[in-house]
């Protein structure tokens, strides 16, 4: 077992014509779920006014991106009609845009929702199907100069946890994302606007999630920033036998390990707590290397 950090790549993330530098400081994406049924915060921010206040408070806690979603993707969930999803997210995005300069992403797989969100001022499309459910979102994102988060998911939320199986999860997901990058470029998206996400919990068993997090650095050679979403997810619940309300420490542990393994962006419910942990991790990783091993150390190590 090795706990050496991989050198996190420094890279540019281009959003609506602005180049943001990623890789030195971990970015935090704060979750704003305007839903009645999300697995952790369902119903808490379904009211648009509450969702806006929540988004603003996450921004004041240091979120770099506010991720606004109107459809739960918890395992077994059914899709929400586009019109309903649009009704949930667009007023929240429009009001957040009016009141904060923080970047805003829309968590959707649907063209109509993504389009209305970008028109209302969103900067980034966060697509958990990586354009698999509607490839036209790539052209849309390209036309707006939007950022595009492409996440790996096996199947759909309804079926994804029905005995998922991989021969080699890391290699399969890396190859999937490489293919999606090619499709995005063919649709006119700038390579600098793409962010990759292995999709923790989306069609993965416990072991797959642990292996993916421990080998996140396998995605580094695709040369794009990496985002991970571990926040209060079921794999932490399984490890700790804890309900979503009781998964903060596990979330922080997984998030910090994600940073050690090269994650550039963490998608979380708890912006202040995870943001503070990430700041400490960033500082430790930026410390100068220690002395080179002596010949004696090498001999003792065997
Ligand atoms: N996870 C969730 C939703 N969107 N997007 C990306 N890019 N990566 C993720 O890991 C990810 C995501 C699920 O979390 P949450 O939004 O808290 O729950 P729900 O889907 O029940 O609303």
CSV table of C-alpha atoms and ligand atoms in Angstrom, one decimal:
chain,number,residue,atom,x,y,z
A,1,UNK,CA,0.0,0.0,0.0
A,2,UNK,CA,1.4,3.4,-0.9
A,3,UNK,CA,0.1,6.8,0.2
A,4,UNK,CA,2.4,8.9,-2.0
A,5,UNK,CA,0.4,11.7,-3.6
A,6,UNK,CA,0.4,11.8,-7.3
A,7,UNK,CA,1.4,15.2,-8.6
A,8,UNK,CA,-1.9,16.9,-9.3
A,9,UNK,CA,-1.8,18.3,-12.8
A,10,UNK,CA,-2.1,22.1,-13.2
A,11,UNK,CA,-4.6,22.8,-16.0
A,12,UNK,CA,-6.9,25.4,-17.4
A,13,UNK,CA,-10.7,25.2,-17.1
A,14,UNK,CA,-12.3,27.5,-19.7
A,15,UNK,CA,-15.8,28.8,-18.9
A,16,UNK,CA,-17.6,31.4,-21.1
A,17,UNK,CA,-14.3,32.8,-22.3
A,18,UNK,CA,-12.5,32.9,-19.0
A,19,UNK,CA,-9.6,30.6,-18.2
A,20,UNK,CA,-9.5,29.4,-14.6
A,21,UNK,CA,-6.3,27.8,-13.3
A,22,UNK,CA,-7.0,24.5,-11.5
A,23,UNK,CA,-4.6,22.2,-9.7
A,24,UNK,CA,-3.0,24.4,-6.9
A,25,UNK,CA,-6.1,24.9,-4.7
A,26,UNK,CA,-8.8,22.3,-4.6
A,27,UNK,CA,-12.1,23.8,-5.9
A,28,UNK,CA,-15.3,23.1,-4.1
A,29,UNK,CA,-18.6,22.6,-5.9
A,30,UNK,CA,-21.5,23.2,-3.5
A,31,UNK,CA,-24.7,21.1,-4.1
A,32,UNK,CA,-28.1,22.9,-4.4
A,33,UNK,CA,-30.8,20.3,-4.8
A,34,UNK,CA,-34.1,21.9,-5.7
A,35,UNK,CA,-35.8,18.5,-5.3
A,36,UNK,CA,-38.3,16.8,-3.0
A,37,UNK,CA,-36.5,13.5,-3.0
A,38,UNK,CA,-32.7,13.7,-3.1
A,39,UNK,CA,-31.1,11.1,-0.9
A,40,UNK,CA,-29.7,13.5,1.7
A,41,UNK,CA,-31.3,17.0,1.4
A,42,UNK,CA,-34.5,16.1,-0.5
A,43,UNK,CA,-37.2,18.5,0.4
A,44,UNK,CA,-35.0,20.9,2.3
A,45,UNK,CA,-34.5,23.3,-0.6
A,46,UNK,CA,-37.4,22.4,-2.9
A,47,UNK,CA,-38.8,25.9,-2.3
A,48,UNK,CA,-37.0,28.3,-4.7
A,49,UNK,CA,-36.4,31.0,-2.1
A,50,UNK,CA,-34.8,28.5,0.2
A,51,UNK,CA,-32.7,27.1,-2.6
A,52,UNK,CA,-31.4,30.6,-3.4
A,53,UNK,CA,-30.6,31.4,0.2
A,54,UNK,CA,-28.8,28.0,0.5
A,55,UNK,CA,-26.8,28.6,-2.6
A,56,UNK,CA,-25.8,32.1,-1.4
A,57,UNK,CA,-24.7,30.7,2.0
A,58,UNK,CA,-22.6,28.0,0.2
A,59,UNK,CA,-21.0,30.8,-1.9
A,60,UNK,CA,-20.2,32.7,1.3
A,61,UNK,CA,-18.6,29.5,2.8
A,62,UNK,CA,-16.3,29.5,-0.2
A,63,UNK,CA,-17.9,27.4,-2.9
A,64,UNK,CA,-16.2,27.9,-6.3
A,65,UNK,CA,-19.2,26.5,-8.2
A,66,UNK,CA,-22.9,26.2,-7.2
A,67,UNK,CA,-24.4,23.0,-8.7
A,68,UNK,CA,-28.1,23.4,-9.1
A,69,UNK,CA,-30.1,20.2,-9.8
A,70,UNK,CA,-33.8,19.5,-10.2
A,71,UNK,CA,-33.8,15.8,-10.6
A,72,UNK,CA,-32.6,13.2,-8.0
A,73,UNK,CA,-30.3,10.6,-9.5
A,74,UNK,CA,-30.3,8.3,-6.4
A,75,UNK,CA,-30.3,4.6,-7.2
A,76,UNK,CA,-33.8,3.4,-8.3
A,77,UNK,CA,-35.1,6.9,-9.0
A,78,UNK,CA,-37.4,7.7,-11.9
A,79,UNK,CA,-36.7,10.6,-14.3
A,80,UNK,CA,-38.5,13.9,-13.9
A,81,UNK,CA,-40.3,15.4,-16.9
A,82,UNK,CA,-38.2,18.1,-18.6
A,83,UNK,CA,-40.9,20.8,-18.0
A,84,UNK,CA,-41.0,20.0,-14.2
A,85,UNK,CA,-37.2,20.0,-14.0
A,86,UNK,CA,-36.9,23.3,-15.8
A,87,UNK,CA,-39.6,24.8,-13.5
A,88,UNK,CA,-37.5,23.8,-10.5
A,89,UNK,CA,-34.1,25.0,-11.5
A,90,UNK,CA,-34.5,28.0,-13.8
A,91,UNK,CA,-35.9,30.6,-11.3
A,92,UNK,CA,-33.2,29.5,-8.8
A,93,UNK,CA,-30.4,29.9,-11.3
A,94,UNK,CA,-31.7,33.3,-12.6
A,95,UNK,CA,-31.9,34.6,-9.0
A,96,UNK,CA,-28.5,33.2,-8.0
A,97,UNK,CA,-27.0,34.8,-11.2
A,98,UNK,CA,-28.5,38.2,-10.1
A,99,UNK,CA,-27.0,37.9,-6.6
A,100,UNK,CA,-23.6,36.2,-6.9
A,101,UNK,CA,-20.6,36.1,-9.3
A,102,UNK,CA,-19.8,32.5,-8.2
A,103,UNK,CA,-19.9,30.1,-11.2
A,104,UNK,CA,-23.1,28.2,-11.6
A,105,UNK,CA,-23.5,24.7,-13.0
A,106,UNK,CA,-26.8,22.9,-13.9
A,107,UNK,CA,-27.0,19.2,-13.0
A,108,UNK,CA,-29.0,17.8,-15.9
A,109,UNK,CA,-29.0,15.4,-18.7
A,110,UNK,CA,-31.8,17.1,-20.7
A,111,UNK,CA,-31.3,19.5,-23.6
A,112,UNK,CA,-34.3,21.7,-22.8
A,113,UNK,CA,-33.2,22.1,-19.2
A,114,UNK,CA,-29.6,22.8,-20.0
A,115,UNK,CA,-30.6,25.4,-22.6
A,116,UNK,CA,-33.0,27.2,-20.3
A,117,UNK,CA,-30.4,27.1,-17.5
A,118,UNK,CA,-27.6,28.5,-19.7
A,119,UNK,CA,-30.0,31.2,-20.9
A,120,UNK,CA,-30.8,32.1,-17.3
A,121,UNK,CA,-27.0,32.5,-16.5
A,122,UNK,CA,-25.6,29.1,-15.7
A,123,UNK,CA,-21.9,28.7,-16.8
A,124,UNK,CA,-21.4,24.9,-16.8
A,125,UNK,CA,-23.4,21.8,-17.7
A,126,UNK,CA,-22.9,18.9,-15.3
A,127,UNK,CA,-24.2,15.9,-17.2
A,128,UNK,CA,-24.2,12.6,-15.2
A,129,UNK,CA,-24.7,10.7,-18.5
A,130,UNK,CA,-21.8,12.5,-20.2
A,131,UNK,CA,-24.1,13.4,-23.1
A,132,UNK,CA,-25.2,9.7,-23.4
A,133,UNK,CA,-28.9,10.6,-22.9
A,134,UNK,CA,-28.9,13.5,-25.3
A,135,UNK,CA,-25.7,14.1,-27.4
A,136,UNK,CA,-27.1,17.5,-28.4
A,137,UNK,CA,-26.1,18.9,-25.1
A,138,UNK,CA,-22.5,18.9,-26.3
A,139,UNK,CA,-23.3,21.2,-29.2
A,140,UNK,CA,-25.4,23.4,-26.9
A,141,UNK,CA,-22.5,23.7,-24.4
A,142,UNK,CA,-20.1,24.4,-27.2
A,143,UNK,CA,-22.3,27.2,-28.6
A,144,UNK,CA,-22.5,28.9,-25.2
A,145,UNK,CA,-18.8,28.4,-24.4
A,146,UNK,CA,-20.0,26.6,-21.3
A,147,UNK,CA,-17.9,24.3,-19.2
A,148,UNK,CA,-18.9,20.6,-19.4
A,149,UNK,CA,-18.6,18.0,-16.7
A,150,UNK,CA,-18.8,14.5,-18.1
A,151,UNK,CA,-19.5,11.8,-15.6
A,152,UNK,CA,-19.4,8.0,-16.1
A,153,UNK,CA,-22.6,6.1,-15.2
A,154,UNK,CA,-23.4,2.5,-16.0
A,155,UNK,CA,-27.0,2.4,-17.2
A,156,UNK,CA,-29.5,4.9,-15.7
A,157,UNK,CA,-30.3,5.8,-12.1
A,158,UNK,CA,-33.3,3.5,-12.3
A,159,UNK,CA,-31.2,0.4,-13.0
A,160,UNK,CA,-27.6,1.3,-12.3
A,161,UNK,CA,-27.3,-0.6,-9.0
A,162,UNK,CA,-28.7,-3.9,-10.3
A,163,UNK,CA,-25.5,-5.9,-9.9
A,164,UNK,CA,-23.0,-3.7,-11.8
A,165,UNK,CA,-19.9,-5.6,-12.9
A,166,UNK,CA,-16.6,-4.6,-14.4
A,167,UNK,CA,-13.6,-6.6,-15.5
A,168,UNK,CA,-11.4,-3.6,-14.7
A,169,UNK,CA,-13.4,-0.6,-13.5
A,170,UNK,CA,-10.5,1.9,-13.7
A,171,UNK,CA,-9.5,0.9,-17.3
A,172,UNK,CA,-13.2,0.8,-18.5
A,173,UNK,CA,-14.1,4.2,-17.1
A,174,UNK,CA,-10.9,5.7,-18.4
A,175,UNK,CA,-11.6,4.4,-21.9
A,176,UNK,CA,-15.3,5.6,-21.6
A,177,UNK,CA,-14.2,9.1,-20.7
A,178,UNK,CA,-11.5,9.2,-23.5
A,179,UNK,CA,-14.3,8.3,-26.0
A,180,UNK,CA,-16.5,11.1,-24.6
A,181,UNK,CA,-13.7,13.6,-24.9
A,182,UNK,CA,-13.4,12.7,-28.6
A,183,UNK,CA,-17.2,13.1,-29.0
A,184,UNK,CA,-17.1,16.5,-27.3
A,185,UNK,CA,-14.3,17.8,-29.5
A,186,UNK,CA,-16.2,16.6,-32.6
A,187,UNK,CA,-19.2,18.6,-31.4
A,188,UNK,CA,-17.1,21.7,-31.2
A,189,UNK,CA,-16.4,21.9,-27.4
A,190,UNK,CA,-13.0,23.3,-26.5
A,191,UNK,CA,-10.9,20.7,-24.8
A,192,UNK,CA,-10.2,23.3,-22.0
A,193,UNK,CA,-13.9,23.3,-21.1
A,194,UNK,CA,-14.1,19.6,-20.2
A,195,UNK,CA,-14.0,18.2,-16.7
A,196,UNK,CA,-14.0,14.4,-16.0
A,197,UNK,CA,-15.8,12.5,-13.3
A,198,UNK,CA,-15.6,8.7,-12.6
A,199,UNK,CA,-19.2,8.8,-11.2
A,200,UNK,CA,-18.8,7.4,-7.7
A,201,UNK,CA,-21.9,5.4,-6.8
A,202,UNK,CA,-23.3,5.4,-10.3
A,203,UNK,CA,-23.5,1.7,-11.3
A,204,UNK,CA,-20.6,0.7,-9.0
A,205,UNK,CA,-20.4,-1.7,-6.1
A,206,UNK,CA,-18.6,-0.8,-2.9
A,207,UNK,CA,-15.3,-2.3,-4.1
A,208,UNK,CA,-15.5,-0.5,-7.4
A,209,UNK,CA,-15.9,2.9,-5.7
A,210,UNK,CA,-12.9,2.3,-3.4
A,211,UNK,CA,-10.7,1.1,-6.3
A,212,UNK,CA,-11.8,4.1,-8.4
A,213,UNK,CA,-11.0,6.6,-5.6
A,214,UNK,CA,-7.6,4.9,-4.9
A,215,UNK,CA,-6.7,5.0,-8.6
A,216,UNK,CA,-8.1,8.4,-9.5
A,217,UNK,CA,-4.6,9.2,-10.8
A,218,UNK,CA,-5.3,6.8,-13.8
A,219,UNK,CA,-7.4,9.7,-15.2
A,220,UNK,CA,-4.6,12.2,-15.0
A,221,UNK,CA,-3.1,11.1,-18.3
A,222,UNK,CA,-6.4,12.2,-20.1
A,223,UNK,CA,-5.1,15.7,-19.2
A,224,UNK,CA,-8.3,17.2,-18.0
A,225,UNK,CA,-9.3,18.3,-14.5
A,226,UNK,CA,-11.0,15.6,-12.4
A,227,UNK,CA,-14.1,16.1,-10.3
A,228,UNK,CA,-15.3,13.6,-7.7
A,229,UNK,CA,-18.6,13.4,-5.9
A,230,UNK,CA,-18.4,11.4,-2.7
A,231,UNK,CA,-20.6,13.5,-0.5
A,232,UNK,CA,-22.5,11.4,2.1
A,233,UNK,CA,-22.9,8.6,-0.5
A,234,UNK,CA,-24.0,5.0,0.2
A,235,UNK,CA,-20.5,3.5,0.0
A,236,UNK,CA,-19.6,5.6,3.1
A,237,UNK,CA,-22.8,4.4,4.8
A,238,UNK,CA,-21.8,0.8,4.0
A,239,UNK,CA,-18.3,1.3,5.5
A,240,UNK,CA,-19.6,3.1,8.7
A,241,UNK,CA,-23.0,1.6,9.0
A,242,UNK,CA,-24.3,5.2,9.1
A,243,UNK,CA,-27.3,7.0,7.6
A,244,UNK,CA,-26.7,10.0,5.3
A,245,UNK,CA,-27.0,12.5,8.2
A,246,UNK,CA,-24.1,10.7,9.9
A,247,UNK,CA,-21.6,10.6,7.0
A,248,UNK,CA,-19.6,13.8,7.3
A,249,UNK,CA,-16.4,12.4,8.7
A,250,UNK,CA,-16.4,9.7,6.1
A,251,UNK,CA,-17.1,12.3,3.4
A,252,UNK,CA,-14.1,14.3,4.6
A,253,UNK,CA,-11.8,11.3,4.6
A,254,UNK,CA,-12.9,10.3,1.0
A,255,UNK,CA,-12.6,13.9,-0.2
A,256,UNK,CA,-9.1,14.3,1.2
A,257,UNK,CA,-7.9,11.0,-0.3
A,258,UNK,CA,-9.5,12.1,-3.6
A,259,UNK,CA,-7.3,15.3,-3.5
A,260,UNK,CA,-4.2,13.2,-2.6
A,261,UNK,CA,-5.0,11.1,-5.7
A,262,UNK,CA,-5.3,14.1,-8.0
A,263,UNK,CA,-8.9,15.4,-7.8
A,264,UNK,CA,-9.2,19.1,-8.8
A,265,UNK,CA,-12.8,19.6,-7.8
A,266,UNK,CA,-14.9,18.1,-5.0
A,267,UNK,CA,-18.7,18.1,-5.3
A,268,UNK,CA,-20.1,18.3,-1.7
A,269,UNK,CA,-23.1,19.2,0.5
A,270,UNK,CA,-20.8,20.5,3.3
A,271,UNK,CA,-18.8,23.3,1.7
A,272,UNK,CA,-17.3,24.8,4.8
A,273,UNK,CA,-16.2,21.5,6.4
A,274,UNK,CA,-14.8,19.9,3.3
A,275,UNK,CA,-13.4,23.2,2.0
A,276,UNK,CA,-11.4,23.5,5.2
A,277,UNK,CA,-10.1,19.9,5.1
A,278,UNK,CA,-9.1,20.5,1.4
A,279,UNK,CA,-7.2,23.7,2.3
A,280,UNK,CA,-5.1,21.8,4.8
A,281,UNK,CA,-4.5,18.9,2.4
A,282,UNK,CA,-3.5,21.4,-0.3
A,283,UNK,CA,-1.0,23.0,2.0
A,284,UNK,CA,0.6,19.7,3.0
A,285,UNK,CA,0.8,18.6,-0.7
A,286,UNK,CA,2.5,21.9,-1.6
A,287,UNK,CA,5.2,21.5,1.0
A,288,UNK,CA,8.7,20.9,-0.4
A,289,UNK,CA,9.8,17.2,-0.8
A,290,UNK,CA,11.8,15.7,2.1
A,291,UNK,CA,15.4,14.5,1.8
A,292,UNK,CA,16.1,11.9,-0.8
A,293,UNK,CA,16.3,8.3,0.7
A,294,UNK,CA,19.8,7.3,1.8
A,295,UNK,CA,21.4,4.1,0.6
A,296,UNK,CA,20.7,2.6,4.0
A,297,UNK,CA,17.0,3.4,3.7
A,298,UNK,CA,16.8,1.7,0.4
A,299,UNK,CA,18.7,-1.4,1.7
A,300,UNK,CA,16.4,-1.6,4.7
A,301,UNK,CA,13.3,-1.3,2.5
A,302,UNK,CA,14.5,-4.4,0.9
B,1,LIG,N1,-23.6,12.8,-7.7
B,1,LIG,C1,-24.9,13.1,-7.6
B,1,LIG,C2,-25.5,14.0,-8.5
B,1,LIG,N2,-24.8,14.6,-9.5
B,1,LIG,N3,-22.8,15.0,-10.6
B,1,LIG,C3,-21.5,14.7,-10.7
B,1,LIG,N4,-20.7,15.3,-11.7
B,1,LIG,N5,-20.8,13.8,-9.9
B,1,LIG,C4,-21.5,13.2,-8.9
B,1,LIG,O1,-20.9,12.3,-8.2
B,1,LIG,C5,-22.9,13.4,-8.7
B,1,LIG,C6,-23.5,14.4,-9.6
B,1,LIG,C7,-25.7,12.5,-6.5
B,1,LIG,O2,-25.7,13.3,-5.3
B,1,LIG,P1,-26.9,14.2,-4.8
B,1,LIG,O3,-27.1,15.3,-5.8
B,1,LIG,O4,-26.5,14.7,-3.5
B,1,LIG,O5,-28.2,13.3,-4.7
B,1,LIG,P2,-29.5,13.2,-5.6
B,1,LIG,O6,-29.1,12.6,-6.9
B,1,LIG,O7,-30.3,12.2,-4.8
B,1,LIG,O8,-30.1,14.5,-5.8
